[in-house]
Structures are given as structure tokens and as C-alpha cells.
XYZ file of C-alpha atoms in Angstrom:
608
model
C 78.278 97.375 96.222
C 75.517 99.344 97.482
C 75.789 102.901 98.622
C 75.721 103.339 102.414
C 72.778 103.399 104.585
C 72.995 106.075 107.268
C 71.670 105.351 110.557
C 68.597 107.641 109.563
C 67.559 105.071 106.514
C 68.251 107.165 103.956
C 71.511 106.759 101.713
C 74.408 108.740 102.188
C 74.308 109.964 98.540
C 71.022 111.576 99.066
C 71.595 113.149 102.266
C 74.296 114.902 100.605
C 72.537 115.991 97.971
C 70.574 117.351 100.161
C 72.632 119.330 102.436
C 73.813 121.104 99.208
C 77.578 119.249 99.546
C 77.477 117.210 96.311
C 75.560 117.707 92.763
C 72.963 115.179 91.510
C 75.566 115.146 88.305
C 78.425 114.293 90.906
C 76.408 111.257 92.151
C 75.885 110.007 88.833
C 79.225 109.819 88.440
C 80.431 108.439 91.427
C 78.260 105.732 91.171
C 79.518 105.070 88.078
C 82.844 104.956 89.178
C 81.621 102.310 91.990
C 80.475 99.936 89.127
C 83.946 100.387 87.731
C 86.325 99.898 90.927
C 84.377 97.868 93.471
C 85.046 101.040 95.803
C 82.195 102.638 98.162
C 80.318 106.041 96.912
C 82.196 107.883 99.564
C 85.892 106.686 98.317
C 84.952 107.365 94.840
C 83.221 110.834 95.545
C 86.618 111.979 97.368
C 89.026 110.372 94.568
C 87.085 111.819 91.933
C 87.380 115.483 93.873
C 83.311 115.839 94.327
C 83.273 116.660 97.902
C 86.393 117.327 101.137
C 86.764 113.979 102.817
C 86.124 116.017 106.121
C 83.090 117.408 105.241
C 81.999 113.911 104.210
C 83.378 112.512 107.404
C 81.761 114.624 109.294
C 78.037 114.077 107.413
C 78.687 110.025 108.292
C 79.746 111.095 111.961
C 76.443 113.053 112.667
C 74.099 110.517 110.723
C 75.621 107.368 112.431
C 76.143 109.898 115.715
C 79.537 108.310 115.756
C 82.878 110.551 116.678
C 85.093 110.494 113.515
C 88.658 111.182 113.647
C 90.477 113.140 110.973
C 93.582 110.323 110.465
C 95.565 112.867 108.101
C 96.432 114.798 111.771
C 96.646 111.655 113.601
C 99.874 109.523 114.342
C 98.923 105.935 115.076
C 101.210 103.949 117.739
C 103.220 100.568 115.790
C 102.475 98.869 119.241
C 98.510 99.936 118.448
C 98.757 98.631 114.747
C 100.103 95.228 115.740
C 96.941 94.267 117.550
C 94.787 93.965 114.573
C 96.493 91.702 111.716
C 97.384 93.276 108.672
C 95.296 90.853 106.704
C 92.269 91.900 108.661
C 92.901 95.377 108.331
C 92.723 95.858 104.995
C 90.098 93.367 104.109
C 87.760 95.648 106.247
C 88.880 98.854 106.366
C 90.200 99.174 110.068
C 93.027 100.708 112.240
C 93.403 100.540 115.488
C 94.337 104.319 116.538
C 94.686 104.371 121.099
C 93.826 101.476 123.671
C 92.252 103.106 127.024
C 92.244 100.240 130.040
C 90.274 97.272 127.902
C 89.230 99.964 125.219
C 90.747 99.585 121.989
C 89.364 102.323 119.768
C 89.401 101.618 116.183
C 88.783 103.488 112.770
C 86.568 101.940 110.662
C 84.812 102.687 107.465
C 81.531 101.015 107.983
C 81.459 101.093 112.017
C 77.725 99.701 111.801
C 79.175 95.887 110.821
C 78.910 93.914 113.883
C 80.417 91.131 112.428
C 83.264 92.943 112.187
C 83.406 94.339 115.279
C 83.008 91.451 117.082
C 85.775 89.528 115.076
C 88.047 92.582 116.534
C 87.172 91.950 120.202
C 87.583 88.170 119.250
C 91.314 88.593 117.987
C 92.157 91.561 120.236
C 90.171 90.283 124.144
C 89.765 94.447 124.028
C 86.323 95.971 123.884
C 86.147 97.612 120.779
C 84.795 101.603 120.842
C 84.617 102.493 116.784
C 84.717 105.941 115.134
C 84.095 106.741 111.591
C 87.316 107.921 109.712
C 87.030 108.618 105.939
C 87.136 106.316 103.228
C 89.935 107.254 101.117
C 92.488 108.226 104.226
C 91.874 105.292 105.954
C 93.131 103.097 102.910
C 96.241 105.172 102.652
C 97.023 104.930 106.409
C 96.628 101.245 106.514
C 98.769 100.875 103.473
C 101.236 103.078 105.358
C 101.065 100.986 108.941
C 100.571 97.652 107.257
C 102.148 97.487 103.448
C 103.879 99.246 101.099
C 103.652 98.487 97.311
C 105.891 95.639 96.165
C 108.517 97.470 94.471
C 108.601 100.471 96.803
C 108.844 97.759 99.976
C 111.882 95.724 98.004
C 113.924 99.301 97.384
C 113.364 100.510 101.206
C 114.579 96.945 102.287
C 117.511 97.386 100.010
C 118.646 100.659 101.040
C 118.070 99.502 104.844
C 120.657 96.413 104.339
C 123.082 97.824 101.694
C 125.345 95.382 100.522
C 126.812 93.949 103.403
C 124.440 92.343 104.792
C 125.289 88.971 106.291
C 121.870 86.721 105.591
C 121.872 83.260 106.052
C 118.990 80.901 105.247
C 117.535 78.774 108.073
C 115.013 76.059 107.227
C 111.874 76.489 109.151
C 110.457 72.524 109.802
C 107.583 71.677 111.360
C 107.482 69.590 114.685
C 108.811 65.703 114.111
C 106.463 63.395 115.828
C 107.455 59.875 116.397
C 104.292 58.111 115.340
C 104.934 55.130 117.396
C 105.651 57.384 120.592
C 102.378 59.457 119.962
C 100.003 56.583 119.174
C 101.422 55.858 122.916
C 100.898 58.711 124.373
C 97.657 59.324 123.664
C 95.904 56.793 125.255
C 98.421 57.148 127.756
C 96.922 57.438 131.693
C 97.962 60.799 132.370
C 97.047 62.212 128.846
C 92.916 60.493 129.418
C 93.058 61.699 132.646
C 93.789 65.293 131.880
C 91.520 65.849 129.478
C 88.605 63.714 130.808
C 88.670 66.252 133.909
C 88.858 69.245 131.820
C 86.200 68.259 129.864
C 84.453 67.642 133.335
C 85.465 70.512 135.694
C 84.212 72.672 132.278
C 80.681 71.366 132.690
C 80.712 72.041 136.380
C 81.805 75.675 136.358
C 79.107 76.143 133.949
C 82.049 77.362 131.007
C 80.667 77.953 127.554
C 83.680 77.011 125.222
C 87.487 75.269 126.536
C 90.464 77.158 124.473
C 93.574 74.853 123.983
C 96.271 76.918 122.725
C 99.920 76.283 121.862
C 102.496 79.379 122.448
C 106.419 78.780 121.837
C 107.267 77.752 124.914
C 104.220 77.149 127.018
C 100.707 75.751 126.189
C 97.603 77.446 127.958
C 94.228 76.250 128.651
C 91.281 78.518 129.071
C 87.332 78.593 130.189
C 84.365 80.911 129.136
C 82.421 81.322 131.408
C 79.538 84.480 131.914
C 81.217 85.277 128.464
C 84.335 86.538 129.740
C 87.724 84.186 129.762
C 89.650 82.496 132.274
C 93.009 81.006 132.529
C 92.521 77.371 134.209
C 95.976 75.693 133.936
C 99.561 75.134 131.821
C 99.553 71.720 130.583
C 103.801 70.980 129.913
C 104.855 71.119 126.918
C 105.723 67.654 125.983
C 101.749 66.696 126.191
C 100.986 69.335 123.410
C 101.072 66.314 120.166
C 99.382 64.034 122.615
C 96.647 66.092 123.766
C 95.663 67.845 120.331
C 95.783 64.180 118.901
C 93.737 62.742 121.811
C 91.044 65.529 121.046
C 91.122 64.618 117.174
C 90.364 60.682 117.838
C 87.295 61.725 119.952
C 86.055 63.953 117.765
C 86.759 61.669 114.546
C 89.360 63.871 113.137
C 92.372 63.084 110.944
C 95.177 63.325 113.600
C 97.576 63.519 110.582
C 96.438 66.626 108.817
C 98.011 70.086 110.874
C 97.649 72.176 108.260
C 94.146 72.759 107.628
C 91.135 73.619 110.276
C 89.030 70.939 110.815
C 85.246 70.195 112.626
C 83.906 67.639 114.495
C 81.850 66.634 117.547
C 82.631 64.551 121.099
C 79.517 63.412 122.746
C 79.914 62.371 126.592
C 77.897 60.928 129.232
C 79.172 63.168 132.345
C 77.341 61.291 135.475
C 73.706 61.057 133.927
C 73.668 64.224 131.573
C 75.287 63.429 127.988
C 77.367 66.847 126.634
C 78.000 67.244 123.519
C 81.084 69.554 122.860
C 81.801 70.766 118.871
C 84.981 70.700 118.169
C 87.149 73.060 115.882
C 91.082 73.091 115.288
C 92.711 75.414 113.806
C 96.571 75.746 112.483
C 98.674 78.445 114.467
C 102.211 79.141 114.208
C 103.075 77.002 117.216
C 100.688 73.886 116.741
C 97.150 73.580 116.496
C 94.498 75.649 118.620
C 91.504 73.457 120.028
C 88.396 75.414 121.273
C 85.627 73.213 122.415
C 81.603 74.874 122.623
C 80.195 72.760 125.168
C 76.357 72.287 124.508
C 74.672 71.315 127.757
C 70.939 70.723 127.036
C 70.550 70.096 130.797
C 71.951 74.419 131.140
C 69.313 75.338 127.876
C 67.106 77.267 129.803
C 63.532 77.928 127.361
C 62.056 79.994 129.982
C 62.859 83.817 128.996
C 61.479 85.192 132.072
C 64.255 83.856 133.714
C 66.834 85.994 131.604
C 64.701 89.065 132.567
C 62.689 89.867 129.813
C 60.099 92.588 131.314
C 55.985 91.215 131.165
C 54.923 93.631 128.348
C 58.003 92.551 126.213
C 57.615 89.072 127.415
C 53.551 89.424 126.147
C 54.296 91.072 123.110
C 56.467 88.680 122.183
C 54.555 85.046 122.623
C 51.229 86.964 120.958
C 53.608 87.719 117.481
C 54.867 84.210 117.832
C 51.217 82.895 118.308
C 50.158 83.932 114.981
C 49.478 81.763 112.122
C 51.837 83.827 109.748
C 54.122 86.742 109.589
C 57.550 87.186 110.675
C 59.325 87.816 114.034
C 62.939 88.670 113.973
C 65.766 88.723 116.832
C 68.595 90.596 116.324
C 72.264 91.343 117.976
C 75.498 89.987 117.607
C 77.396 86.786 117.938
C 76.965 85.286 121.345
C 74.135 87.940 122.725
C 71.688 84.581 123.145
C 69.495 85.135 119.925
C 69.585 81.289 119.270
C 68.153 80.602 122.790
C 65.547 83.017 122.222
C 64.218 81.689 119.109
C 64.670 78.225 120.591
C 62.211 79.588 123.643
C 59.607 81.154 121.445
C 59.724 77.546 119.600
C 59.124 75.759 122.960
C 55.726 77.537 123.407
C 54.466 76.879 119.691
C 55.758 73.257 119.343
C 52.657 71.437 119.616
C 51.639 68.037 118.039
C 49.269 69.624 115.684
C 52.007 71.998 114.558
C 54.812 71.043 111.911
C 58.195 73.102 112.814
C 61.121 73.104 110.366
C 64.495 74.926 110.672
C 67.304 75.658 109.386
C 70.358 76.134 111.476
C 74.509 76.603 111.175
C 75.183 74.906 113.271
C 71.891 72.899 114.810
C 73.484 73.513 118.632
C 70.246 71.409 120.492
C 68.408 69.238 119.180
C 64.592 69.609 120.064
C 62.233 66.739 120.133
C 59.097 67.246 118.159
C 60.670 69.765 115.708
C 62.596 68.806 112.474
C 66.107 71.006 112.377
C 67.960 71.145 109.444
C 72.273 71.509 109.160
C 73.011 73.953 106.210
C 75.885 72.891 104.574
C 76.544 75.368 101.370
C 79.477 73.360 100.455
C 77.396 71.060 99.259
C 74.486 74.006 97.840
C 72.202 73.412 101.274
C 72.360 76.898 101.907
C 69.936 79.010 103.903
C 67.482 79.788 100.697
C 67.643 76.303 99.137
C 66.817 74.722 102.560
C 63.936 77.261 102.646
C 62.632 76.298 99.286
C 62.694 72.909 100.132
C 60.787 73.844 103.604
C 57.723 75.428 101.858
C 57.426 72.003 99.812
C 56.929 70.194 103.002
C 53.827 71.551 104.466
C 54.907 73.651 107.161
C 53.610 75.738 110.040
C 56.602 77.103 111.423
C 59.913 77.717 109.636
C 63.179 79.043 111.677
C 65.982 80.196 109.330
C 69.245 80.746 111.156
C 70.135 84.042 109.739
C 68.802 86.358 107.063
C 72.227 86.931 105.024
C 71.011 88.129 101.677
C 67.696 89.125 99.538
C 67.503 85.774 97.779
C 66.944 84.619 101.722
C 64.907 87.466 102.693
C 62.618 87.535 99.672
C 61.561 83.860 99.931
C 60.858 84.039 103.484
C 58.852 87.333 103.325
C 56.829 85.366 100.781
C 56.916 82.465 103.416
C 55.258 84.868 106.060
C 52.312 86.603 104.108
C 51.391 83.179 102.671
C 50.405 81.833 106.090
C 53.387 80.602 107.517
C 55.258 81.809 110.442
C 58.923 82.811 110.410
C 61.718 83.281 112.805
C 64.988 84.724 111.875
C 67.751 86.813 113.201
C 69.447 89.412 111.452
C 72.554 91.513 112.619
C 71.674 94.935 113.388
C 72.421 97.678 116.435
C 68.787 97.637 117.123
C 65.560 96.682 116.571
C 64.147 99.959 114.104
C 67.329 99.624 112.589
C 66.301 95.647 111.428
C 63.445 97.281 109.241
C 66.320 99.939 107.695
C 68.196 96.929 106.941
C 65.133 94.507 105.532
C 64.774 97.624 103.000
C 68.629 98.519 102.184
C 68.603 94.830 101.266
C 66.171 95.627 98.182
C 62.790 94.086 99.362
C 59.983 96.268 99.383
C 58.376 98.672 101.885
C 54.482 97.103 101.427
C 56.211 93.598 101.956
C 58.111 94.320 105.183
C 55.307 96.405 106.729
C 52.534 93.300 105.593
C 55.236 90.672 106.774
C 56.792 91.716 110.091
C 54.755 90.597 113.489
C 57.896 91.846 115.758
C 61.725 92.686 116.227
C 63.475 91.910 118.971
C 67.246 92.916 120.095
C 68.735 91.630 122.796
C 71.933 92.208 124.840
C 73.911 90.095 127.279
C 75.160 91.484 130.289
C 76.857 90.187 133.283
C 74.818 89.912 136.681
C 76.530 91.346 139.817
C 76.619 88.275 142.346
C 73.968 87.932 144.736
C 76.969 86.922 147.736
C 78.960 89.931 147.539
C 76.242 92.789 146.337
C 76.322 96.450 147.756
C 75.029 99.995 147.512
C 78.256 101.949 146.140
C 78.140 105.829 145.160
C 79.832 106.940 141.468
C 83.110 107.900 141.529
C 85.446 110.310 139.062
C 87.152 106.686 137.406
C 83.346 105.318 137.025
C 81.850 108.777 135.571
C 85.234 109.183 133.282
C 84.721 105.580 132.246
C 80.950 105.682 131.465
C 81.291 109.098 129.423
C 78.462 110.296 131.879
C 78.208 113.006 133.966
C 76.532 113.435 137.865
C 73.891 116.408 136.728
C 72.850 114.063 133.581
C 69.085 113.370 133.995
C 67.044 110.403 132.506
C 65.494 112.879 130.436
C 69.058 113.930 128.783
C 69.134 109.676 128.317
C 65.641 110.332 126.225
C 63.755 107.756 128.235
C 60.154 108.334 127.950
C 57.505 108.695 130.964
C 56.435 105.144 130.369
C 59.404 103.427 130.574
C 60.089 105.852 133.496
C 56.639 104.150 135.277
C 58.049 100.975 134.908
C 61.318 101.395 136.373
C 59.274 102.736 139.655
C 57.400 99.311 139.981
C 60.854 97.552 139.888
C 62.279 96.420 143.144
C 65.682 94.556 144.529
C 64.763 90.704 145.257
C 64.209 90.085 149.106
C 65.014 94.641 149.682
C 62.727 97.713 150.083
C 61.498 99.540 146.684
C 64.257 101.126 145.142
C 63.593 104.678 145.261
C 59.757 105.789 146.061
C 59.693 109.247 143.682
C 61.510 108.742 140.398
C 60.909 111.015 137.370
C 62.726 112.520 134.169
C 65.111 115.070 136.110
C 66.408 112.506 138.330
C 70.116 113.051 137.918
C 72.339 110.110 137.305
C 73.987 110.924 140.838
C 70.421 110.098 142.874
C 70.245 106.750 141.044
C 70.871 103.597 143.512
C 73.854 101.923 141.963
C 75.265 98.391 142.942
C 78.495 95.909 142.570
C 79.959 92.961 143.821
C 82.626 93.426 146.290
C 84.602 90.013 145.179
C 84.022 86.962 146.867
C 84.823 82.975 146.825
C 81.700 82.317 145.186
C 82.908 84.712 141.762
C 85.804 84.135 141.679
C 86.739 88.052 143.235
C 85.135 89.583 140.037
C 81.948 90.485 141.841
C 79.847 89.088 138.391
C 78.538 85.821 138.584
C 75.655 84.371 135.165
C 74.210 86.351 132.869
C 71.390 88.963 132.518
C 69.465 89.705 128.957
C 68.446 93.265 128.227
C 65.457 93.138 125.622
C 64.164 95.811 123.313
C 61.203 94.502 121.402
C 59.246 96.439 119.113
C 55.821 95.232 117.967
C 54.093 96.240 114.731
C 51.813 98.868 115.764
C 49.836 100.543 113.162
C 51.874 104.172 113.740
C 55.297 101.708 113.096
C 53.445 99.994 110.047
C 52.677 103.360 108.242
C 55.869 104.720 109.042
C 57.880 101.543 107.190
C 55.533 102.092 104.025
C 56.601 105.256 103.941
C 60.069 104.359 103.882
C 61.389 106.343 106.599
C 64.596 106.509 108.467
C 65.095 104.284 112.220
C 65.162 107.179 114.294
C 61.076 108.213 112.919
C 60.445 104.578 113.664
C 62.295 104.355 116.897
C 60.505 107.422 118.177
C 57.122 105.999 117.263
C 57.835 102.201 119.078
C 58.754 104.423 122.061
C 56.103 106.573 122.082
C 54.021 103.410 121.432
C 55.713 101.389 124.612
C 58.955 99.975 123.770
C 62.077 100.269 126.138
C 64.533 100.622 124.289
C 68.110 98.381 125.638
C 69.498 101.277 127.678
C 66.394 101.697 128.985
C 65.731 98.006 129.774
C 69.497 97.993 130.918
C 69.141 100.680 133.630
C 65.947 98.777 134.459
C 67.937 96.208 135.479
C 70.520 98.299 137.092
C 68.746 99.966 139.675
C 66.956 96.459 140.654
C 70.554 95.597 141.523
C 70.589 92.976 138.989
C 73.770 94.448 136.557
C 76.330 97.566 136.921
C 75.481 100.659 135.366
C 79.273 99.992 133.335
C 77.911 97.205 131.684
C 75.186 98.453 130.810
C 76.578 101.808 129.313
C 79.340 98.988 127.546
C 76.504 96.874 125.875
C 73.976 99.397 124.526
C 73.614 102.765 123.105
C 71.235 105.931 124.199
């Protein structure tokens, strides 16, 4: 396991070393340690009595600039503990410690893994705020909210019961379905009918994914739509068996097996537009969940202007995707639309005289003209092999899925300065941080800086509907809620002069100019803010689609030199700016005061 990477590029080990904390002679050791146990440096450097977990907490904490929490003086809530399963705390090092509204804020030891964080706001529905706690506490308060050792559990449990306790053993069997009465029921009238309309009214509402899940004494149906869930109806309970079985036929399943998770696809002609919905099942302690992604080729919009990607971004990136070789990169996490972007930038480039390959998991459109491939690494097709394979077959374009490792990584850098062009995504906070990640995973400076043609993050955020929009001033709740303050300036929110010129050429659709004299030391309290006041057309939530907020950094010569000399995001973050990149908070408050998105979600989705 490799020491951490600070949000500065350079490894934790070093930076202490530097700041005089720890010994060259203590990393040694520690590392050494690491080889032995599995453990990260900083668990290994406490246990091994190098260095005060505070002071390294607090090192972590300014380098990730992060808030860390000292758990030793903190008492975490059972209630809090139970909304993150055991299972899942432990195998990544997190605790939930207070919930705020929809904030759940968590300890973590590595709070830059998105994957993590957004499998937390998966299980939990809470928006997940993470601080950095240290290494070694955090194990020994999650093995005191979520485990004990063996023996010490069994002796607590046995001084808790004595030896009167009156325990009798109950047989836990699963449900008894009559297979005559099912086979019945499911291509019974009422059954068809229910879920033909659901699959329907789904496509209509413009939902993302349908979530059938079973409770213990109710069953609950649920839409995503604008990325935010929505309770649609309460089948009864004795449809549950018939309707779970009803989605397996479609879908090709084995309608016999409940006890493992299982995959397939339903493809429908809905009036003239055929939907294809991917299917996944999954065993819960009350019957089988069914969550259906609905793939709507006829919603798969290839036009990234229309998500609000800013001209120069917009320029920048169809001239790196123009070139005959290198390699562009989108980055965020699950769900923030990186797929659709790549899928875009493909659109522009797929020509007849141009051979595209990719390789996807899943392959969610298909694309006429380019040749998409499903990896399947139960069967070895993984990501690198399918890459191999590619370079064999004379390509001009290659799209890998997702950079996961430096077996992946190395073959498609090779890809790109051998005259091929190729699109990945990564997941990283931002788009600097991609190149501090490229080089953590072991390839080489002179590679990355030869290779790379662009980054790109991106962000989702919801749009305020167009119906119900208003002017609104900032209240105490919003300013609390935000973390902001009314005196705060743009300058304090390090936007550059640039980025500040660009926000005075942007102007509400069909409305005056925004504001006619804008500059640094306008204070967050001058800046026009609007909402939705609720109306029939969203649903009273005053949010209706989605916006994307873009930060796209090209390869200047200043960000080049600055990768081969192997410095830290922040150096290369400062240069993109200085060079003309908005950053995402500044491309989010772009869209903010053009009345586009709230200033909350834009706060929620991206950092300063």
C-alpha cells in the first residue's frame, strides 16, 4: 500500500520530514512496518510511537485543508453509528460522528476516495461532509461502536444474560411461494399492467433509474429523477413474488435463484422510441430489491453546450479532442455525467475515415459508426487486456472506461504518444489533482506531461425551474448553511480577474444584465441570487433538469513544465488559473448569478 498523497502532491512521509515532526530513520521504519501489516504509514508511524496522532492529524487536515476531529474527546451517537453498516465501516475506515438537516458528517481516513464517499450518500440518502480523523483512533473507535473481539463480545454477552436467561430458538424460513400460484400471477392482468405503466410513466417524467424495494410490511417504489429520489407509489404486499418474478422473465433472469444478485437487460418499444432499462436484483432481508437504469437514447443529449459548458472551455476542449494523439481525461464521481461527455467529444470525431474503439462497463448507448467493447474481467476482458487487444486493431481513437490501475494507465500513455488518441476518466476532486494522481500511480512525470492534451472535471447540479424563478436576498439559515459569510468577497473565494470578466458578460435568458460593475471586492451580499418558489411544473421543489459545471484545464506550456517538475496540484492549479481556467466554484457561481442554479448547490457540489 502506498504512502498517502497529500492534496499538495507530495507524500505525507516527506512533508513530515520536512516540518521536522518525524526522522528520515523513523520513515524507514514505518515503511517497513507497512510491508509487514498491510497498515498505512500514518497507522504504523503512531503504533510504532514516531510521531502524536494529533500532530499528524493535524499535518493531513492542513494539506488536504480538511477539518479533522480529535475522536479520543469525541462521543459518537449509537443512532449516528447505525447509519453506516458495520461491514462498511471497517472495510474503509469510516464513522459517522453528527447528522445536520441532510448532512451526515463522517470520519474518514482517506477523505479524498470518492468512491467511497459516494457509496455513503448511496446507503445513507444524506450528503456526506468528511473530516480527517487519525488513523490509529479511528480503528479503535469503530471497533468500539461496531465490534468487539470474539472472546471479549461472548464474556460481555454472558455477564449481560447470567444464567437465567430464557432463550428459545426460532427458525428463520424464507418466504414459501406456491409455484403454480406465482407462474399465475405473473402474467396475471393486474401484475402486466402495473409494471408496463411504471416502466412507462418512468420514461415520461424523464426518471433516471426505478427502485423496487421490499420492507417488512410494505413494498415501495421509487423514481430518480434530476438525481434526487422520489416516492411514486406502494404496490400491496401480496404482488411483491409476482412483480420481482415478472421483472426477472423480462430481463431473462432465473426467477428461482433469491439469494444471489443478478444482471440483465429489458428492451421496450414505448410508442416509437425503444428503452432499454438494465436490470440488477439484489437479495435484502425482506425479498429482493429491483433498481432499473433506464437508457433513453432519444434523452442522450451529445451537444455539451446545452449542459452549459462556457465557449473557451467548450473550445479548449474539441481542439484536445481534435488531435491525432495524446490523451484527454474527464474526471468526477459516479453519476456527475462523465460518460455523456466522452460520448459528446466522440460525436464530433466519429467520422468515416476515423476507426473508434472503446471499452466500457457497462456499454450504456450504443453509437453507430464506433465499435464499443463490454469488459467482462470475469472472464480476463478487463480494461488493459481490452486495450492491448485495441492497439492490434489499427485504431484512431480508443475510449477506456476508467483508468483503475498503472498496468491501465501505462499502456494507454504509450497508446497516446504513439499517435493515438485517448479518452478516459479517472476519479479525482479536480482536474490538477488528475495529474497528482497519474503520478502517485507510478508512471512518470516526462510521460504524463508528453501524453496529456486536457483534464476535464465536471459537476452536476440541479437547475432552478424556469416557471417558478425569483430574485431572493440571503438569509441567516442560507449563510449558516453555506459556511459563508455577507462581507465575504470573490476575492476571499480566490477567483481571478479573468474569470471575474467572464461572469460580467453573463446574463439571465430573456432579463437585463445581471449586475453592470462587478469586481473582486464584491461581497457575497451584493450578488443577485435566485430560487424556485415551488410550482406544479417541479413538483414544489423549485429544481427542475440538470446543469453541468466544467473546469477544464488545457496543457499549457507553464502546466507542462510544472508536471515535469513533479510538483504538487495547488502549483499547477494556480498556473491553469492564471493561464484561464475557471475552476468549478467559479464556473458554478457563473451559473448562479445567470439564474441558472442556487448558490447552495453550488457551495454543496464543489470546493473553493
Amino acid at each position: 500500500m502506498a504512502a498517502p498523497v497529500a492534496a499538495s502532491g507530495e507524500r505525507i512521509g516527506e512533508l513530515l520530514i520536512r516540518e521536522g515532526l518525524i526522522t528520515r530513520e523513523a520513515l524507514e521504519k514505518a515503511l517497513h512496518e507497512q510491508k509487514n501489516t498491510g497498515m498505512r504509514l500514518g497507522y504504523n508511524l503512531v503504533k510504532l510511537g514516531f510521531i502524536d496522532e494529533v500532530d499528524l492529524t493535524r499535518m493531513l487536515a492542513r494539506q488536504y485543508r480538511m477539518p479533522a476531529v480529535d475522536l479520543s474527546n469525541f462521543e459518537v451517537d449509537a443512532r449516528i453509528a447505525k447509519l453506516i453498516p458495520p461491514e462498511l465501516a471497517q472495510r474503509h475506515l469510516v464513522l459517522p460522528l453528527k447528522r445536520e438537516g441532510r448532512t451526515l458528517t463522517v470520519a474518514m481516513a482517506d477523505p479524498s476516495d470518492l468512491g467511497v464517499i459516494d457509496d455513503l450518500k448511496f446507503i445513507t440518502r444524506y450528503d456526506i461532509f468528511p473530516v480527517i480523523a487519525g488513523e490509529y483512533t479511528l480503528r479503535n473507535a469503530i471497533e468500539r461502536h461496531y465490534g468487539e473481539a470474539p472472546d471479549d463480545a461472548l464474556q460481555n454477552l454472558l455477564a449481560d444474560i447470567g444464567d437465567d436467561g430464557d432463550v428459545e430458538v426460532v427458525e428463520d424460513r424464507e418466504e414459501e411461494v406456491n409455484a403454480t400460484a406465482l407462474a399465475a400471477a405473473i402474467d396475471d392482468a393486474p401484475v402486466v399492467k402495473l409494471i408496463n405503466g411504471l416502466l412507462t410513466d418512468a420514461v415520461k417524467r424523464g426518471a433516471s433509474d426505478i427502485h423496487f424495494e421490499c420492507y417488512e410490511h410494505e413494498m415501495r417504489v421509487r423514481y430518480r429523477i434530476d438525481g434526487a429520489l422520489q416516492e411514486i407509489m406502494k404496490p400491496p404486499m401480496k404482488l411483491k413474488a409476482a412483480l420481482i418474478s415478472r421483472f426477472k422473465i423480462m430481463a431473462n433472469l432465473n426467477i428461482a435463484e433469491r439469494r444471489v444478485p443478478q444482471d440483465g437487460r429489458i428492451k421496450l418499444k414505448i410508442g416509437k422510441k425503444v428503452i432499454d432499462y438494465r436490470v440488477s436484483t439484489l437479495p435484502t432481508l425482506f425479498g429482493e430489491k429491483v433498481v432499473l437504469r433506464i437508457l433513453d437514447k432519444g434523452n442522450l443529449t451529445l451537444d455539451l453546450e446545452k449542459f452549459g459548458i462556457e465557449p473557451r472551455a467548450e473550445h479548449d476542449l474539441m481542439e484536445a479532442v481534435s488531435n491525432p494523439y495524446g490523451m484527454v481525461l474527464v474526471t468526477g464521481p459516479t453519476g456527475s455525467g462523465k460518460t455523456t461527455t466522452l460520448y459528446s467529444a466522440l460525436s464530433k470525431v466519429n467520422n468515416i475515415d476515423v476507426n473508434i474503439m472503446t471499452a466500457e462497463d457497462p456499454v450504456e448507448y450504443n453509437l453507430y459508426g464506433i465499435n464499443q467493447v463490454l469488459v467482462r474481467t470475469d472472464i480476463g476482458l478487463s480494461f488493459a487486456a481490452a486495450l492491448k487487444a485495441f492497439l492490434r486493431q489499427d485504431p484512431n481513437i480508443i475510449m477506456i472506461g476508467e483508468i483503475r490501475d498503472l498496468e491501465t494507465g501505462g499502456i494507454a500513455i504509450k497508446a497516446a504518444l504513439t499517435g493515438h488518441l485517448v479518452m478516459s476518466t479517472l476519479h479525482t476532486n479536480s482536474a490538477p489533482e488528475t495529474v497528482t494522481r497519474l503520478l502517485d500511480m507510478g508512471l512518470e512525470p516526462f510521460n504524463v506531461a508528453s501524453a496529456l492534451n486536457l483534464v476535464l472535471a465536471q459537476r452536476l447540479v440541479r437547475r432552478i425551474c424556469n416557471r417558478c424563478r425569483e430574485r431572493y436576498e440571503f438569509g441567516d439559515d442560507e449563510y449558516r448553511a453555506t459556511k459563508l459569510s455577507p462581507k465575504m468577497t470573490l476575492g476571499d473565494m480566490h477567483y481571478t480577474d479573468e474569470a471575474v470578466q467572464n461572469m460580467k458578460r453573463g446574463a439571465v435568458a430573456d432579463a437585463q444584465p445581471i449586475v453592470a460593475d462587478f469586481d473582486l471586492n464584491t461581497r457575497i451580499e451584493q450578488l443577485p441570487l435566485w430560487r424556485g418558489r415551488g410550482c406544479d411544473a417541479c413538483a414544489g421543489s423549485g429544481l427542475k433538469g440538470r446543469q453541468g459545471l466544467y473546469e477544464v484545464m488545457a496543457m499549457t506550456p507553464r502546466v507542462r513544465k510544472l508536471i515535469l517538475q513533479n510538483v504538487g496540484a495547488v502549483e499547477i492549479r494556480e498556473a491553469a488559473i492564471s493561464d484561464g481556467m475557471l475552476t468549478l466554484r467559479m464556473d458554478g457561481l457563473l451559473k448562479v448569478m445567470k439564474g441558472i442554479t442556487t448558490l447552495e448547490q453550488v457551495i454543496r457540489e464543489t470546493a473553493a
